[in-house]
Amino acid sequence: MKTKENILVLGLRSYVSLAFMVFLFFAFIASILTALSKSIDRLLVNIILNIFALMMTGAALLLIASVIYALYIYNKSIINQKLLYPLSSSFKMLLNIIVALSMFLKYNKDSIRHFYIHMNNIIVRSCNRKFAPQNILLLLPHCIQNSECKYRVTNHIENCRKCGSCVIKSIVELKERTGIKVEVATGGTSALNAVQNNKPELVIAVACERDLTGGISEVRGIPVLGVLNDRPYGPCKNTSVDIGMIQKYLHDFTDYDKTSV
């Protein structure tokens, strides 16, 4: 059985190997363009080819810098704030390319997504910001509720009767203690609508690897912390979440200390 740590290491290795493939591609294209520019006498064509060759070379160098940066923050678990924006932006863009590439090359997509979420969380934590609890949105998947419960909490978590048959009870109590906003979404579009309607300053999103990476990529201008759900009965049914992890993030990002339930 693979532990989360093993999956994370596998994701790191897959990321590095796929990034190296992309680097070779950029370097190959740059060399082809350079060779073509030398074999053609027309000045305008030469200029255009050289510009594209420089762009490919720059992309290859940026790729190497992003990989070195990724290895550094993976080991240190923190980012220098002076380098936070430029490097994190290029790194997240590269990760999106790597995740897409993994689908075609039959790599373990979830391990790469796991790595993506882990690195994204390091980037968000490195901002060292504090938020008012009411400006934090905890976003949950609908599968986190007991599938046999007749009191559906999608879009209305207050419907929970606190029977304790699923983790929703603890989340409602956490909401009451801290004052955070909580939404239960039925899918990606519903989750994005919840973000747009609540206008939070920070999102803590609970979901599987696929939905989290998609959500983190689509939400613009708002930091998103990803928390992987537990799936004891398989995907999309009676899932759960580590409440302690959510409490830890609330402790780190707010001045509210009494978050234990």
XYZ file of C-alpha atoms in Angstrom:
261
model
C 0.000 0.000 0.000
C 1.422 3.363 -1.001
C 1.614 6.025 1.693
C 1.049 9.697 0.939
C 4.801 10.262 1.339
C 5.595 7.570 -1.241
C 3.040 9.013 -3.661
C 4.585 12.447 -3.174
C 8.089 11.146 -3.939
C 6.737 9.340 -7.015
C 5.118 12.579 -8.122
C 8.407 14.455 -7.689
C 10.295 11.885 -9.771
C 7.640 11.937 -12.481
C 7.685 15.722 -12.506
C 11.474 15.872 -12.936
C 11.529 13.234 -15.698
C 8.669 14.860 -17.626
C 10.236 18.295 -17.199
C 13.462 16.907 -18.643
C 11.525 15.657 -21.684
C 10.022 19.106 -22.187
C 13.498 20.638 -21.836
C 14.862 18.319 -24.538
C 11.960 19.258 -26.799
C 12.603 23.001 -26.393
C 16.353 22.528 -26.858
C 15.778 20.413 -29.982
C 13.447 22.997 -31.536
C 15.929 25.779 -30.713
C 18.775 23.891 -32.407
C 16.648 23.182 -35.500
C 15.660 26.845 -35.806
C 19.276 27.961 -35.381
C 20.433 25.545 -38.083
C 17.687 26.735 -40.438
C 18.597 30.386 -39.907
C 22.192 29.650 -40.920
C 21.133 27.842 -44.086
C 18.806 30.583 -45.354
C 20.165 33.813 -46.845
C 17.028 35.937 -46.538
C 17.529 38.488 -43.758
C 13.917 38.749 -42.580
C 13.514 34.974 -42.365
C 16.799 34.743 -40.455
C 15.653 37.333 -37.944
C 12.331 35.550 -37.390
C 13.994 32.148 -36.995
C 16.570 33.556 -34.573
C 13.852 35.195 -32.497
C 11.980 31.892 -32.212
C 15.242 30.084 -31.431
C 15.923 32.546 -28.610
C 12.378 32.042 -27.311
C 12.846 28.262 -27.260
C 16.232 28.645 -25.549
C 14.702 30.987 -22.984
C 11.869 28.535 -22.347
C 14.389 25.712 -21.856
C 16.424 27.789 -19.385
C 13.270 28.830 -17.540
C 12.303 25.177 -17.351
C 15.633 24.241 -15.757
C 15.304 27.130 -13.292
C 11.779 25.988 -12.382
C 12.936 22.415 -11.751
C 15.803 23.603 -9.533
C 13.361 25.904 -7.763
C 10.890 23.042 -7.291
C 13.550 20.789 -5.765
C 14.637 23.609 -3.460
C 11.184 24.432 -2.102
C 10.313 20.733 -1.883
C 13.244 20.253 0.511
C 12.878 23.570 2.372
C 9.040 23.723 2.387
C 9.216 27.523 2.158
C 9.838 30.185 -0.478
C 11.735 33.458 -0.209
C 9.059 36.147 -0.513
C 11.202 38.207 -2.905
C 11.139 35.301 -5.355
C 7.600 34.206 -4.575
C 5.616 35.754 -7.417
C 7.888 35.381 -10.486
C 9.097 31.874 -9.701
C 5.803 30.510 -8.384
C 3.971 31.763 -11.490
C 6.397 30.058 -13.877
C 6.437 26.938 -11.717
C 2.635 26.598 -11.644
C 2.477 27.160 -15.402
C 5.058 24.413 -15.884
C 3.165 22.079 -13.567
C 0.030 22.524 -15.658
C 2.029 21.497 -18.736
C 3.498 18.507 -16.893
C 0.078 17.309 -15.691
C -1.297 17.567 -19.241
C 1.746 15.760 -20.658
C 1.413 12.930 -18.134
C -1.996 12.066 -19.578
C -0.452 11.271 -22.965
C 2.593 9.397 -21.657
C 0.669 7.163 -19.230
C 2.432 8.391 -16.115
C 0.737 8.099 -12.734
C -1.397 11.224 -13.014
C -2.555 11.220 -9.399
C 1.009 11.169 -8.050
C 1.890 14.210 -10.180
C -1.329 15.924 -9.104
C -0.487 15.088 -5.487
C 2.895 16.751 -5.977
C 1.189 19.748 -7.635
C -1.125 20.209 -4.622
C 1.750 19.839 -2.153
C 3.860 22.456 -3.952
C 0.896 24.806 -4.347
C 0.280 24.643 -0.598
C 3.927 25.534 0.079
C 3.558 28.560 -2.205
C 0.368 29.696 -0.438
C 1.824 29.155 3.046
C 4.912 31.178 2.105
C 2.762 34.299 1.694
C 2.636 34.613 5.511
C -0.754 36.338 5.448
C -3.492 36.376 8.051
C -7.191 36.406 7.194
C -10.362 37.140 9.097
C -12.300 33.855 9.531
C -15.332 35.266 7.723
C -13.132 35.830 4.661
C -12.145 32.159 4.456
C -14.210 29.715 2.406
C -14.044 25.998 3.157
C -15.141 24.230 -0.008
C -16.288 20.609 0.275
C -17.348 17.935 -2.242
C -20.893 16.593 -1.907
C -19.550 13.028 -1.604
C -18.274 13.871 1.872
C -21.826 13.492 3.205
C -23.207 10.071 4.113
C -24.908 8.859 0.937
C -27.877 7.472 2.921
C -28.623 10.734 4.730
C -31.941 12.269 3.682
C -30.973 15.754 4.859
C -28.904 16.942 1.919
C -26.383 19.674 2.726
C -25.435 20.671 -0.829
C -25.545 24.493 -0.880
C -27.087 24.477 2.622
C -24.795 22.910 5.201
C -27.144 24.144 7.952
C -29.442 21.226 6.995
C -27.055 18.901 8.862
C -28.714 17.282 11.909
C -25.329 16.509 13.517
C -26.035 12.797 13.791
C -22.327 11.999 13.501
C -22.668 9.473 10.667
C -20.227 11.517 8.570
C -17.652 14.261 9.007
C -20.177 17.014 8.194
C -21.085 17.225 11.899
C -17.517 18.178 12.829
C -17.328 20.678 9.984
C -20.565 22.395 11.039
C -19.236 22.658 14.594
C -15.956 24.037 13.251
C -17.908 26.617 11.255
C -19.848 27.643 14.370
C -16.668 28.000 16.419
C -14.575 29.907 13.904
C -17.024 31.860 11.759
C -15.616 30.608 8.449
C -17.842 30.149 5.415
C -18.574 26.595 4.289
C -20.014 25.450 0.965
C -20.722 21.935 -0.298
C -20.368 21.757 -4.083
C -21.684 19.185 -6.547
C -18.875 19.677 -9.063
C -16.351 22.033 -10.607
C -18.846 24.592 -11.902
C -20.690 24.615 -8.587
C -17.394 25.111 -6.736
C -16.392 28.055 -8.947
C -19.833 29.614 -8.440
C -19.404 29.266 -4.675
C -16.087 31.114 -4.871
C -17.572 33.873 -7.042
C -20.630 34.294 -4.809
C -18.753 34.331 -1.487
C -15.760 36.399 -2.685
C -13.345 34.929 -0.103
C -9.756 36.046 0.421
C -8.631 32.451 1.008
C -10.110 29.129 -0.082
C -9.485 25.818 1.659
C -10.663 23.205 -0.828
C -11.268 19.537 -0.051
C -11.419 17.124 -2.994
C -9.618 14.361 -4.877
C -6.380 14.966 -6.784
C -8.070 15.623 -10.126
C -10.645 18.101 -8.845
C -8.137 19.931 -6.652
C -5.589 20.497 -9.414
C -8.355 21.660 -11.737
C -9.784 24.022 -9.129
C -6.411 25.465 -8.123
C -5.653 26.184 -11.783
C -9.025 27.791 -12.509
C -9.343 30.074 -9.477
C -7.568 33.343 -10.266
C -6.399 35.979 -7.804
C -7.351 34.009 -4.679
C -4.962 31.669 -2.838
C -6.279 28.109 -2.647
C -5.072 25.519 -0.144
C -5.755 21.955 -1.221
C -6.692 19.188 1.221
C -6.979 15.683 -0.215
C -10.031 13.753 0.877
C -9.950 10.216 2.259
C -11.734 7.565 0.176
C -12.256 4.450 2.295
C -15.118 3.294 0.027
C -13.572 4.348 -3.260
C -13.993 7.593 -5.208
C -17.059 9.818 -4.968
C -18.850 7.909 -2.207
C -18.834 8.482 1.565
C -15.476 10.232 1.490
C -13.988 11.969 4.507
C -11.317 14.504 5.428
C -8.727 15.027 8.138
C -10.344 17.722 10.299
C -7.006 18.228 12.027
C -5.463 19.420 8.754
C -8.223 21.989 8.257
C -7.802 23.148 11.852
C -4.065 23.518 11.294
C -4.599 25.731 8.255
C -7.102 27.857 10.168
C -4.596 28.214 12.995
C -1.853 29.214 10.534
C -3.918 31.681 8.522
C -6.064 33.342 11.191
C -5.592 34.741 14.681
C -8.218 32.319 15.941
C -6.596 29.634 18.106
C -9.553 27.749 19.569
C -10.391 25.656 16.537
C -10.502 22.225 18.140
C -13.834 20.472 17.896
